[in-house]
């Protein structure tokens, strides 16, 4: 309650399980993943350079979103998820990002589920129900 900074924002969560799944869950394979937030100077090529930090180290950038920074026109905060978030390549990529970003925030490190949603019996995720 009252976590949002905009009264028009609402966050709702819905947990779904298949019948019996809660009593006997099947473990899915997992991979480490890191979430980061960072800002960049408003100059040509700054986002290209930031993404290049991960490309140069062969680190898989699986999500990148931008959100405007309130009160700072044309400036954005980027949110990124990086797969395979342990090891020297990951550390070098984040160090390179810190060199081209004035503000890098570590949001969290967690395990990413890699289960195949289409493999769930009786459910096709391609068809809405």
PDB file of C-alpha atoms in Angstrom:
ATOM      1  CA  UNK A   1       0.000   0.000   0.000  1.00  0.00           C
ATOM      2  CA  UNK A   2       1.192   3.536  -0.865  1.00  0.00           C
ATOM      3  CA  UNK A   3       4.408   2.369  -2.580  1.00  0.00           C
ATOM      4  CA  UNK A   4       3.786   4.237  -5.818  1.00  0.00           C
ATOM      5  CA  UNK A   5       4.973   7.784  -6.450  1.00  0.00           C
ATOM      6  CA  UNK A   6       2.057   8.465  -8.792  1.00  0.00           C
ATOM      7  CA  UNK A   7      -1.510   8.070  -7.471  1.00  0.00           C
ATOM      8  CA  UNK A   8      -2.602   6.723 -10.881  1.00  0.00           C
ATOM      9  CA  UNK A   9      -0.250   3.718 -10.581  1.00  0.00           C
ATOM     10  CA  UNK A  10      -1.633   0.405  -9.395  1.00  0.00           C
ATOM     11  CA  UNK A  11       0.297  -2.843  -9.090  1.00  0.00           C
ATOM     12  CA  UNK A  12      -1.539  -6.119  -8.864  1.00  0.00           C
ATOM     13  CA  UNK A  13      -0.108  -9.603  -8.558  1.00  0.00           C
ATOM     14  CA  UNK A  14      -1.748 -12.844  -9.559  1.00  0.00           C
ATOM     15  CA  UNK A  15      -0.304 -16.260  -8.705  1.00  0.00           C
ATOM     16  CA  UNK A  16      -1.394 -19.177 -10.863  1.00  0.00           C
ATOM     17  CA  UNK A  17      -0.693 -22.878 -10.360  1.00  0.00           C
ATOM     18  CA  UNK A  18      -1.986 -26.007 -11.993  1.00  0.00           C
ATOM     19  CA  UNK A  19      -4.123 -28.256  -9.794  1.00  0.00           C
ATOM     20  CA  UNK A  20      -1.793 -30.341  -7.646  1.00  0.00           C
ATOM     21  CA  UNK A  21       1.292 -28.366  -8.659  1.00  0.00           C
ATOM     22  CA  UNK A  22       1.515 -26.627  -5.289  1.00  0.00           C
ATOM     23  CA  UNK A  23       1.716 -29.966  -3.450  1.00  0.00           C
ATOM     24  CA  UNK A  24       4.250 -31.518  -5.845  1.00  0.00           C
ATOM     25  CA  UNK A  25       6.168 -28.786  -7.648  1.00  0.00           C
ATOM     26  CA  UNK A  26       8.484 -29.807 -10.459  1.00  0.00           C
ATOM     27  CA  UNK A  27      11.801 -27.987 -10.237  1.00  0.00           C
ATOM     28  CA  UNK A  28      12.678 -26.034 -13.366  1.00  0.00           C
ATOM     29  CA  UNK A  29      16.226 -25.439 -14.519  1.00  0.00           C
ATOM     30  CA  UNK A  30      17.532 -22.090 -13.322  1.00  0.00           C
ATOM     31  CA  UNK A  31      20.246 -19.658 -14.394  1.00  0.00           C
ATOM     32  CA  UNK A  32      21.699 -16.715 -12.517  1.00  0.00           C
ATOM     33  CA  UNK A  33      20.471 -13.291 -13.610  1.00  0.00           C
ATOM     34  CA  UNK A  34      21.314  -9.739 -12.507  1.00  0.00           C
ATOM     35  CA  UNK A  35      19.116  -6.652 -12.720  1.00  0.00           C
ATOM     36  CA  UNK A  36      20.760  -3.245 -13.057  1.00  0.00           C
ATOM     37  CA  UNK A  37      19.554   0.339 -13.370  1.00  0.00           C
ATOM     38  CA  UNK A  38      21.697   3.033 -14.956  1.00  0.00           C
ATOM     39  CA  UNK A  39      21.563   6.501 -16.447  1.00  0.00           C
ATOM     40  CA  UNK A  40      23.473   7.828 -19.430  1.00  0.00           C
ATOM     41  CA  UNK A  41      24.465  11.277 -20.604  1.00  0.00           C
ATOM     42  CA  UNK A  42      22.180  12.714 -23.281  1.00  0.00           C
ATOM     43  CA  UNK A  43      24.746  12.539 -26.078  1.00  0.00           C
ATOM     44  CA  UNK A  44      24.744  10.640 -29.378  1.00  0.00           C
ATOM     45  CA  UNK A  45      25.929   7.049 -29.022  1.00  0.00           C
ATOM     46  CA  UNK A  46      25.730   6.767 -25.224  1.00  0.00           C
ATOM     47  CA  UNK A  47      23.247   3.870 -25.301  1.00  0.00           C
ATOM     48  CA  UNK A  48      25.257   2.172 -28.053  1.00  0.00           C
ATOM     49  CA  UNK A  49      28.386   2.378 -25.889  1.00  0.00           C
ATOM     50  CA  UNK A  50      26.523   1.033 -22.837  1.00  0.00           C
ATOM     51  CA  UNK A  51      25.169  -1.980 -24.724  1.00  0.00           C
ATOM     52  CA  UNK A  52      28.612  -2.506 -26.210  1.00  0.00           C
ATOM     53  CA  UNK A  53      29.994  -3.106 -22.714  1.00  0.00           C
ATOM     54  CA  UNK A  54      28.010  -6.351 -22.598  1.00  0.00           C
ATOM     55  CA  UNK A  55      28.618  -7.295 -26.230  1.00  0.00           C
ATOM     56  CA  UNK A  56      32.395  -6.931 -25.848  1.00  0.00           C
ATOM     57  CA  UNK A  57      32.393  -9.434 -22.977  1.00  0.00           C
ATOM     58  CA  UNK A  58      29.898 -11.843 -24.549  1.00  0.00           C
ATOM     59  CA  UNK A  59      27.379 -11.261 -21.750  1.00  0.00           C
ATOM     60  CA  UNK A  60      23.714 -11.877 -22.636  1.00  0.00           C
ATOM     61  CA  UNK A  61      21.627  -8.735 -22.133  1.00  0.00           C
ATOM     62  CA  UNK A  62      18.092 -10.174 -22.048  1.00  0.00           C
ATOM     63  CA  UNK A  63      16.016  -7.108 -21.162  1.00  0.00           C
ATOM     64  CA  UNK A  64      16.450  -3.367 -21.603  1.00  0.00           C
ATOM     65  CA  UNK A  65      13.782  -0.804 -20.736  1.00  0.00           C
ATOM     66  CA  UNK A  66      13.881   2.963 -20.442  1.00  0.00           C
ATOM     67  CA  UNK A  67      11.853   5.200 -18.164  1.00  0.00           C
ATOM     68  CA  UNK A  68      11.890   9.019 -18.164  1.00  0.00           C
ATOM     69  CA  UNK A  69      13.472  10.625 -15.121  1.00  0.00           C
ATOM     70  CA  UNK A  70      10.883  12.938 -13.520  1.00  0.00           C
ATOM     71  CA  UNK A  71      11.895  16.593 -13.679  1.00  0.00           C
ATOM     72  CA  UNK A  72      14.764  15.941 -16.124  1.00  0.00           C
ATOM     73  CA  UNK A  73      13.497  16.308 -19.704  1.00  0.00           C
ATOM     74  CA  UNK A  74      15.076  13.978 -22.273  1.00  0.00           C
ATOM     75  CA  UNK A  75      16.893  11.991 -19.592  1.00  0.00           C
ATOM     76  CA  UNK A  76      16.130   8.347 -18.936  1.00  0.00           C
ATOM     77  CA  UNK A  77      16.892   5.610 -16.440  1.00  0.00           C
ATOM     78  CA  UNK A  78      17.547   2.261 -18.092  1.00  0.00           C
ATOM     79  CA  UNK A  79      16.684  -1.062 -16.493  1.00  0.00           C
ATOM     80  CA  UNK A  80      18.567  -4.111 -17.727  1.00  0.00           C
ATOM     81  CA  UNK A  81      18.572  -7.820 -16.990  1.00  0.00           C
ATOM     82  CA  UNK A  82      21.795  -9.683 -17.655  1.00  0.00           C
ATOM     83  CA  UNK A  83      21.859 -13.475 -17.882  1.00  0.00           C
ATOM     84  CA  UNK A  84      24.768 -15.516 -16.548  1.00  0.00           C
ATOM     85  CA  UNK A  85      25.537 -13.018 -13.840  1.00  0.00           C
ATOM     86  CA  UNK A  86      28.495 -14.605 -12.168  1.00  0.00           C
ATOM     87  CA  UNK A  87      32.025 -14.762 -13.438  1.00  0.00           C
ATOM     88  CA  UNK A  88      34.778 -12.502 -14.708  1.00  0.00           C
ATOM     89  CA  UNK A  89      33.081 -11.582 -18.018  1.00  0.00           C
ATOM     90  CA  UNK A  90      30.033 -10.268 -16.141  1.00  0.00           C
ATOM     91  CA  UNK A  91      32.248  -8.310 -13.720  1.00  0.00           C
ATOM     92  CA  UNK A  92      34.226  -6.747 -16.589  1.00  0.00           C
ATOM     93  CA  UNK A  93      31.008  -5.783 -18.429  1.00  0.00           C
ATOM     94  CA  UNK A  94      29.591  -4.050 -15.337  1.00  0.00           C
ATOM     95  CA  UNK A  95      32.918  -2.294 -14.711  1.00  0.00           C
ATOM     96  CA  UNK A  96      32.884  -1.029 -18.314  1.00  0.00           C
ATOM     97  CA  UNK A  97      29.277   0.153 -17.879  1.00  0.00           C
ATOM     98  CA  UNK A  98      30.310   2.071 -14.744  1.00  0.00           C
ATOM     99  CA  UNK A  99      32.980   3.827 -16.826  1.00  0.00           C
ATOM    100  CA  UNK A 100      30.398   5.189 -19.306  1.00  0.00           C
ATOM    101  CA  UNK A 101      27.467   5.751 -16.902  1.00  0.00           C
ATOM    102  CA  UNK A 102      27.357   8.356 -14.126  1.00  0.00           C
ATOM    103  CA  UNK A 103      25.004   6.143 -12.087  1.00  0.00           C
ATOM    104  CA  UNK A 104      24.855   2.325 -12.072  1.00  0.00           C
ATOM    105  CA  UNK A 105      22.658   0.689  -9.424  1.00  0.00           C
ATOM    106  CA  UNK A 106      22.713  -3.007  -8.627  1.00  0.00           C
ATOM    107  CA  UNK A 107      19.025  -3.956  -8.288  1.00  0.00           C
ATOM    108  CA  UNK A 108      19.404  -7.639  -7.501  1.00  0.00           C
ATOM    109  CA  UNK A 109      20.788 -11.042  -8.392  1.00  0.00           C
ATOM    110  CA  UNK A 110      18.474 -14.017  -8.601  1.00  0.00           C
ATOM    111  CA  UNK A 111      17.809 -17.240 -10.448  1.00  0.00           C
ATOM    112  CA  UNK A 112      15.878 -17.057 -13.689  1.00  0.00           C
ATOM    113  CA  UNK A 113      13.377 -19.799 -14.399  1.00  0.00           C
ATOM    114  CA  UNK A 114      13.988 -21.435 -17.724  1.00  0.00           C
ATOM    115  CA  UNK A 115      11.060 -23.850 -17.801  1.00  0.00           C
ATOM    116  CA  UNK A 116       9.219 -24.168 -21.099  1.00  0.00           C
ATOM    117  CA  UNK A 117       5.688 -22.775 -20.601  1.00  0.00           C
ATOM    118  CA  UNK A 118       4.442 -24.645 -23.672  1.00  0.00           C
ATOM    119  CA  UNK A 119       5.466 -27.942 -22.063  1.00  0.00           C
ATOM    120  CA  UNK A 120       2.762 -27.604 -19.389  1.00  0.00           C
ATOM    121  CA  UNK A 121       0.131 -30.266 -20.190  1.00  0.00           C
ATOM    122  CA  UNK A 122      -3.249 -28.983 -21.353  1.00  0.00           C
ATOM    123  CA  UNK A 123      -2.162 -25.394 -21.888  1.00  0.00           C
ATOM    124  CA  UNK A 124      -1.151 -23.567 -25.021  1.00  0.00           C
ATOM    125  CA  UNK A 125       0.281 -20.117 -24.248  1.00  0.00           C
ATOM    126  CA  UNK A 126      -0.109 -19.102 -27.868  1.00  0.00           C
ATOM    127  CA  UNK A 127      -3.906 -19.284 -27.617  1.00  0.00           C
ATOM    128  CA  UNK A 128      -5.727 -16.974 -25.188  1.00  0.00           C
ATOM    129  CA  UNK A 129      -8.423 -18.522 -23.004  1.00  0.00           C
TER     130      UNK A 129
END
